Short mmCIF file of C-alpha atoms in Angstrom, two decimals:
data_model
loop_
_atom_site.label_atom_id
_atom_site.label_comp_id
_atom_site.label_asym_id
_atom_site.label_seq_id
_atom_site.Cartn_x
_atom_site.Cartn_y
_atom_site.Cartn_z
CA MET A 29 11.90 -75.12 -97.34
CA LYS A 30 8.81 -76.11 -95.83
CA THR A 31 9.12 -79.21 -94.17
CA ILE A 32 12.17 -77.50 -92.75
CA LEU A 33 10.25 -74.32 -91.82
CA CYS A 34 7.02 -77.33 -90.00
CA PHE A 35 10.07 -79.41 -88.45
CA PHE A 36 11.39 -75.58 -86.58
CA LEU A 37 7.79 -74.50 -85.41
CA PHE A 38 7.47 -78.36 -83.84
CA SER A 39 10.28 -78.24 -81.99
CA VAL A 40 9.81 -74.63 -80.55
CA GLY A 41 6.29 -75.73 -79.70
CA LEU A 42 7.87 -79.04 -77.70
CA SER A 43 10.00 -76.23 -75.84
CA ALA A 44 7.44 -74.29 -74.53
CA LEU A 45 4.78 -77.03 -73.49
CA GLY A 46 7.96 -78.36 -71.26
CA ALA A 47 8.66 -74.56 -70.05
CA ALA A 48 5.06 -73.99 -69.05
CA GLY A 49 4.44 -77.67 -67.40
CA ASP A 50 4.81 -77.88 -63.82
CA ILE A 51 6.61 -81.03 -62.82
CA SER A 52 6.37 -82.08 -59.47
CA GLN A 53 8.05 -85.00 -59.22
CA ALA A 54 10.66 -87.15 -61.91
CA THR A 55 11.77 -90.94 -61.83
CA VAL A 56 14.91 -91.63 -63.10
CA THR A 57 15.79 -95.85 -63.06
CA LEU A 58 19.31 -96.91 -63.55
CA PRO A 59 21.36 -100.72 -63.83
CA TYR A 60 22.40 -101.69 -60.98
CA SER A 61 26.03 -101.26 -62.25
CA GLU A 62 25.86 -98.21 -62.90
CA LEU A 63 24.40 -97.19 -59.60
CA ARG A 64 27.10 -98.94 -57.93
CA GLY A 65 29.14 -96.79 -60.54
CA LEU A 66 28.28 -93.68 -59.51
CA LEU A 67 28.36 -94.37 -56.44
CA GLU A 68 32.12 -95.29 -56.33
CA ARG A 69 33.06 -92.00 -58.06
CA VAL A 70 31.78 -89.72 -55.40
CA GLN A 71 34.60 -88.86 -53.31
CA PRO A 72 33.36 -87.28 -49.89
CA VAL A 73 33.55 -84.09 -48.90
CA SER A 74 36.24 -82.44 -46.22
CA ASP A 75 34.78 -79.85 -43.82
CA ASP A 76 37.93 -77.32 -43.55
CA ARG A 77 36.16 -75.31 -40.67
CA VAL A 78 37.88 -74.74 -37.45
CA PRO A 79 36.43 -76.44 -34.41
CA PRO A 80 35.77 -73.85 -31.75
CA LYS A 81 37.93 -72.95 -29.24
CA PRO A 82 36.77 -73.60 -25.38
CA PRO A 83 37.20 -69.67 -23.57
CA VAL A 84 39.50 -71.20 -21.30
CA GLU A 85 42.42 -73.17 -21.93
CA VAL A 86 42.78 -75.14 -18.42
CA TRP A 87 40.32 -75.86 -15.81
CA VAL A 88 40.51 -76.37 -12.19
CA GLN A 89 37.26 -79.13 -11.34
CA SER A 90 38.32 -79.32 -7.65
CA ALA A 91 40.38 -78.45 -5.16
CA ASN A 92 39.80 -79.96 -1.93
CA TYR A 93 41.85 -80.23 1.27
CA MET A 94 42.53 -81.88 4.12
CA ILE A 95 44.14 -80.82 8.31
CA ASP A 96 44.48 -83.69 10.63
CA CYS A 97 45.04 -81.94 14.00
CA THR A 98 43.39 -84.56 16.09
CA ASP A 99 46.83 -84.51 17.02
CA LEU A 100 48.61 -81.40 17.31
CA ALA A 101 52.16 -83.15 17.39
CA ALA A 102 51.07 -85.05 13.79
CA VAL A 103 49.70 -82.33 11.61
CA ARG A 104 48.58 -84.08 8.50
CA PHE A 105 48.22 -81.33 5.05
CA GLU A 106 47.16 -82.46 2.58
CA ALA A 107 45.75 -80.80 -1.27
CA SER A 108 43.81 -82.90 -3.92
CA PHE A 109 43.04 -81.34 -7.18
CA ARG A 110 41.45 -82.68 -10.75
CA VAL A 111 42.56 -81.23 -13.23
CA VAL A 112 41.50 -81.04 -16.70
CA ASN A 113 43.19 -79.54 -20.42
CA LEU A 114 40.52 -78.60 -22.87
CA SER A 115 43.22 -77.32 -25.59
CA ASP A 116 45.27 -78.73 -28.21
CA GLU A 117 48.22 -78.17 -26.58
CA TRP A 118 50.63 -78.85 -22.79
CA GLN A 119 49.31 -76.47 -20.44
CA SER A 120 50.69 -75.84 -16.87
CA VAL A 121 48.50 -74.61 -13.96
CA VAL A 122 49.97 -73.76 -10.58
CA LEU A 123 48.29 -75.53 -7.43
CA VAL A 124 50.32 -74.36 -4.60
CA GLU A 125 53.28 -72.06 -3.40
CA ALA A 126 56.86 -72.93 -4.61
CA THR A 127 57.20 -72.35 -0.68
CA GLU A 128 55.06 -74.74 -0.05
CA ALA A 129 57.09 -78.38 0.86
CA VAL A 130 55.52 -81.36 -1.18
CA ARG A 131 56.40 -84.46 1.71
CA SER A 132 54.13 -86.72 -1.50
CA LEU A 133 52.90 -86.45 -4.48
CA ASP A 134 50.35 -88.81 -6.16
CA PRO A 135 50.26 -90.65 -8.70
CA PRO A 136 54.02 -90.73 -7.86
CA ASP A 137 54.85 -89.93 -11.90
CA ALA A 138 52.18 -86.94 -11.43
CA LYS A 139 54.27 -83.63 -13.51
CA LEU A 140 54.69 -81.17 -10.69
CA VAL A 141 57.52 -78.85 -11.26
CA PRO A 142 58.52 -75.17 -10.40
CA ILE A 143 57.49 -71.83 -12.27
CA ASP A 144 57.40 -68.83 -11.45
CA GLY A 145 57.37 -69.02 -7.85
CA GLY A 146 54.83 -72.09 -8.03
CA MET A 147 54.05 -75.76 -8.47
CA CYS A 148 52.87 -76.55 -11.85
CA LEU A 149 50.95 -79.86 -13.27
CA LEU A 150 51.56 -79.77 -16.67
CA LEU A 151 48.87 -81.45 -18.31
CA GLU A 152 49.04 -83.30 -21.93
CA PRO A 153 46.87 -81.93 -24.80
CA LYS A 154 43.52 -83.61 -24.15
CA ALA A 155 44.23 -84.51 -21.20
CA ALA A 156 42.53 -85.48 -17.20
CA SER A 157 44.65 -85.51 -14.20
CA THR A 158 43.55 -85.86 -10.39
CA VAL A 159 46.40 -85.31 -7.92
CA THR A 160 47.31 -85.22 -4.72
CA LEU A 161 49.88 -83.85 -3.10
CA GLY A 162 51.02 -84.64 0.97
CA LEU A 163 52.27 -81.19 2.33
CA GLN A 164 54.36 -79.90 4.64
CA ALA A 165 52.38 -78.90 7.98
CA ALA A 166 54.08 -75.57 9.15
CA PRO A 167 54.90 -75.48 12.81
CA ILE A 168 52.30 -74.64 15.73
CA LEU A 169 52.70 -70.69 15.90
CA ARG A 170 51.24 -69.91 20.08
CA SER A 171 50.04 -67.08 21.66
CA VAL A 172 48.10 -66.06 24.47
CA THR A 173 44.83 -67.07 22.90
CA GLY A 174 45.62 -70.34 21.23
CA ARG A 175 47.03 -71.85 18.97
CA LEU A 176 47.77 -70.65 14.51
CA ILE A 177 47.29 -74.16 13.16
CA ALA A 178 47.20 -73.26 9.80
CA ASP A 179 48.06 -70.49 6.93
CA PHE A 180 47.89 -70.80 3.23
CA MET A 181 46.33 -70.15 -0.01
CA THR A 182 43.88 -71.98 -2.02
CA VAL A 183 43.57 -71.52 -5.79
CA GLY A 184 40.61 -70.75 -7.63
CA ALA A 185 38.32 -73.62 -8.78
CA GLY A 186 35.10 -74.40 -9.58
CA GLN A 187 35.27 -76.59 -6.38
CA SER A 188 36.88 -75.71 -3.46
CA THR A 189 36.28 -77.48 -0.19
CA LEU A 190 37.96 -77.66 3.30
CA GLU A 191 37.95 -80.97 5.84
CA LEU A 192 39.16 -80.35 9.27
CA ARG A 193 39.69 -83.32 11.51
CA HIS A 194 40.51 -82.08 14.86
CA ALA A 195 39.17 -82.43 19.03
CA GLU A 196 38.07 -79.14 19.89
CA ASP A 197 34.44 -77.27 20.40
CA PRO A 198 33.33 -76.19 17.20
CA ALA A 199 33.75 -72.89 19.42
CA ALA A 200 37.04 -72.41 19.24
CA VAL A 201 37.86 -73.22 15.86
CA ILE A 202 38.31 -70.05 13.68
CA VAL A 203 39.14 -69.68 9.91
CA THR A 204 39.90 -67.13 8.10
CA GLY A 205 39.52 -67.38 3.93
CA ALA A 206 36.41 -69.95 3.78
CA VAL A 207 32.54 -68.93 3.42
CA GLY A 208 30.81 -71.45 4.97
CA ALA A 209 30.96 -75.01 7.82
CA ASN A 210 28.60 -77.65 8.91
CA ARG A 211 27.53 -76.86 13.12
CA GLU A 212 31.17 -78.97 14.04
CA LYS A 213 32.99 -76.82 12.07
CA SER A 214 34.90 -80.36 10.60
CA GLU A 215 33.83 -79.03 5.92
CA PHE A 216 34.07 -75.59 4.62
CA SER A 217 33.79 -73.87 1.91
CA LEU A 218 36.23 -71.57 -0.30
CA PRO A 219 35.95 -69.40 -2.19
CA ALA A 220 36.06 -69.81 -6.15
CA GLY A 221 38.26 -66.98 -6.82
CA GLY A 222 41.01 -69.05 -4.12
CA GLY A 223 41.99 -67.39 -1.43
CA PRO A 224 44.18 -66.72 1.64
CA VAL A 225 42.62 -69.19 4.79
CA GLN A 226 44.37 -69.65 8.34
CA VAL A 227 43.55 -71.74 10.68
CA LYS A 228 43.06 -71.29 14.20
CA LEU A 229 41.77 -72.93 16.85
CA TYR A 230 41.93 -71.24 20.50
CA SER A 231 42.08 -71.35 24.14
CA PRO A 232 39.31 -72.00 26.34
CA GLU A 233 39.86 -69.35 27.92
CA ALA A 234 39.89 -66.77 25.42
CA MET A 235 36.64 -67.74 24.26
CA GLN A 236 35.64 -65.31 27.48
CA PRO A 237 34.58 -61.82 26.61
CA THR A 238 37.46 -59.59 26.82
CA GLN A 239 37.34 -57.55 30.33
CA TRP A 240 38.84 -53.60 30.02
CA GLN A 241 40.72 -52.00 32.32
CA ALA A 242 39.81 -47.61 32.53
CA THR A 243 42.58 -45.06 33.41
CA THR A 244 41.11 -41.69 33.52
CA LYS A 245 42.95 -38.08 33.76
CA HIS A 246 40.24 -34.70 33.87
CA TRP A 247 41.40 -31.42 33.06
CA ILE A 248 38.90 -28.42 33.69
CA ARG A 249 39.01 -24.92 31.94
CA ASP A 250 37.25 -21.62 32.78
CA LEU A 251 36.04 -20.25 29.67
CA GLY A 252 34.81 -16.24 30.45
CA GLY A 253 32.42 -18.47 32.87
CA VAL A 254 31.82 -21.42 30.87
CA MET A 255 33.33 -24.60 32.36
CA GLN A 256 34.51 -27.04 29.71
CA VAL A 257 35.74 -30.63 31.22
CA SER A 258 38.40 -32.89 29.43
CA CYS A 259 39.31 -36.46 30.08
CA HIS A 260 41.83 -38.27 29.17
CA LEU A 261 40.87 -42.26 28.31
CA ARG A 262 43.05 -45.26 28.45
CA LEU A 263 41.80 -48.87 27.94
CA ASN A 264 43.57 -51.78 28.97
CA ALA A 265 42.77 -55.77 27.76
CA THR A 266 43.23 -57.41 31.20
CA ASP A 267 43.07 -60.68 29.44
CA GLY A 268 43.77 -62.18 25.84
CA GLY A 269 40.76 -62.51 24.23
CA LEU A 270 38.73 -63.27 21.92
CA THR A 271 37.45 -59.85 21.04
CA SER A 272 39.19 -56.54 20.71
CA ARG A 273 36.15 -54.66 20.45
CA ALA A 274 34.76 -51.99 22.79
CA GLN A 275 31.81 -50.23 23.87
CA VAL A 276 31.96 -46.32 25.31
CA SER A 277 29.25 -44.79 26.32
CA LEU A 278 29.84 -41.06 26.62
CA ALA A 279 27.44 -38.13 28.48
CA SER A 280 25.31 -35.95 25.69
CA PRO A 281 27.15 -33.38 24.92
CA ALA A 282 30.38 -34.61 24.84
CA SER A 283 32.15 -35.28 21.89
CA VAL A 284 34.92 -37.15 20.85
CA ASN A 285 38.94 -34.93 19.63
CA SER A 286 40.51 -38.49 18.81
CA VAL A 287 41.10 -41.75 19.13
CA THR A 288 44.81 -43.04 19.07
CA ASP A 289 47.39 -46.25 19.92
CA PHE A 290 44.69 -48.32 20.57
CA GLY A 291 45.19 -52.35 19.55
CA ARG A 292 48.03 -53.41 18.16
CA GLY A 293 49.20 -53.11 14.51
CA GLY A 294 46.97 -51.11 11.87
CA GLY A 295 44.88 -48.55 12.15
CA VAL A 296 41.94 -47.80 15.15
CA ARG A 297 38.49 -48.24 13.68
CA ASP A 298 35.92 -45.74 15.51
CA SER A 299 32.65 -44.65 14.47
CA MET A 300 29.95 -42.90 17.12
CA GLU A 301 26.37 -44.00 17.33
CA MET A 302 23.91 -41.77 18.68
CA THR A 303 21.62 -43.45 21.08
CA ALA A 304 18.43 -41.93 23.92
CA GLN A 305 20.29 -42.56 26.61
CA GLY A 306 23.71 -40.52 24.51
CA PRO A 307 26.34 -41.32 22.45
CA ILE A 308 27.76 -44.51 22.09
CA LEU A 309 31.55 -44.66 21.16
CA HIS A 310 32.31 -48.04 18.90
CA LEU A 311 36.34 -48.93 18.51
CA GLU A 312 37.29 -51.98 16.69
#
């Protein structure tokens, strides 16, 4: 009984000593054969986490348009796109409207199909593609002021430009829908969100300020000792000038009752500016 009790106390003492000790480093020595066996039995840990999805599935990196109107009898129109599919599934992206006539396609095996009113490029999962479309230039519409060369819709893209090849005076080139151009008006920046673009070449005569012809009719009424003078003013453009803006200087006590039938289509916009010389009516 005495021997057993001493052994029990000795064991408890060793346990307490081990719990109180602070072991900062330990070394284990194994034979190479045992270490190799342990490494062979270790299985790789699989990562079951789903990779994050991109915020967009397909991305039009660039959209570059080119119009060559150096020969007005044979206008060329091309559009080049760089498109990237960021998803793990097939994607489609509209490049041009379905009403556009595609004359050529580079590369010829690009998957271009009509979907929902647009010509769409099909992309395989995680694929990127650069395509160039040769489009049918619309017939040039002539007017008194000049020629309408192109009227088309652009798509939203990270970078969007228009290259215009022409032999005209830069002052005669008007591109509606662009947000910037170089001095020669041969390179234009287009909105990243896309939208309508019109290209016009104005005739030299249209660059001159519009010449206006005015006709008036007056009515005079006696309002009990106060003379009231009413005037009906009609303005006609005598040429096809580039602008339809007009300014009418009025006498100081004059007021404008109404402005009608100004311009072609749409309503007239008018504003009154008060100056030291009298009110000025702005029309456009």
